């Protein structure tokens, strides 16, 4: 499976998105989601153990973005979660250590 196309229609929501799945050594390594009528992309990246390491939200109409970065211990337990926003990667909104 390399691509998923989803169309949502109801009285409150009407949008279309495509998820493209990337693999490395036969394991899921990233998922890129394009939302057509909301003008953005979201990319989910995984490490070799299949753990989510990064979520990147990018706008197609500006240079703004938001990013979540996850770090894990040697036992694959969540160690920290950092969120940054806009085009300034040094501006950290919050960090959560577990």
PDB file of C-alpha atoms in Angstrom, residues 51-83:
ATOM      1  CA  UNK A  51       8.185   4.699  16.673  1.00  0.00           C
ATOM      2  CA  UNK A  52       6.872   8.124  15.647  1.00  0.00           C
ATOM      3  CA  UNK A  53       9.787  10.590  15.752  1.00  0.00           C
ATOM      4  CA  UNK A  54       8.516  13.676  13.930  1.00  0.00           C
ATOM      5  CA  UNK A  55       5.301  15.365  12.804  1.00  0.00           C
ATOM      6  CA  UNK A  56       5.780  18.278  10.421  1.00  0.00           C
ATOM      7  CA  UNK A  57       2.843  20.536   9.473  1.00  0.00           C
ATOM      8  CA  UNK A  58       3.638  22.781   6.490  1.00  0.00           C
ATOM      9  CA  UNK A  59       1.499  25.432   4.818  1.00  0.00           C
ATOM     10  CA  UNK A  60       1.406  25.622   1.036  1.00  0.00           C
ATOM     11  CA  UNK A  61       0.450  29.302   1.084  1.00  0.00           C
ATOM     12  CA  UNK A  62       3.203  30.624   3.388  1.00  0.00           C
ATOM     13  CA  UNK A  63       6.536  29.607   4.911  1.00  0.00           C
ATOM     14  CA  UNK A  64       4.929  28.825   8.283  1.00  0.00           C
ATOM     15  CA  UNK A  65       5.161  25.384   9.847  1.00  0.00           C
ATOM     16  CA  UNK A  66       4.736  23.535  13.103  1.00  0.00           C
ATOM     17  CA  UNK A  67       6.764  20.545  14.226  1.00  0.00           C
ATOM     18  CA  UNK A  68       6.540  17.893  16.936  1.00  0.00           C
ATOM     19  CA  UNK A  69       9.730  15.978  17.768  1.00  0.00           C
ATOM     20  CA  UNK A  70       9.632  12.822  19.901  1.00  0.00           C
ATOM     21  CA  UNK A  71      12.660  11.214  21.591  1.00  0.00           C
ATOM     22  CA  UNK A  72      12.761   7.754  23.152  1.00  0.00           C
ATOM     23  CA  UNK A  73      14.821   5.886  25.746  1.00  0.00           C
ATOM     24  CA  UNK A  74      16.821   2.769  24.907  1.00  0.00           C
ATOM     25  CA  UNK A  75      13.788   0.776  26.078  1.00  0.00           C
ATOM     26  CA  UNK A  76      11.624   2.553  23.430  1.00  0.00           C
ATOM     27  CA  UNK A  77       9.685   4.516  26.030  1.00  0.00           C
ATOM     28  CA  UNK A  78       8.800   8.124  25.273  1.00  0.00           C
ATOM     29  CA  UNK A  79      11.478  10.367  26.774  1.00  0.00           C
ATOM     30  CA  UNK A  80      10.530  13.854  25.535  1.00  0.00           C
ATOM     31  CA  UNK A  81       8.168  15.716  23.243  1.00  0.00           C
ATOM     32  CA  UNK A  82       9.068  19.137  21.823  1.00  0.00           C
ATOM     33  CA  UNK A  83       6.778  21.382  19.815  1.00  0.00           C
TER      34      UNK A  83
END
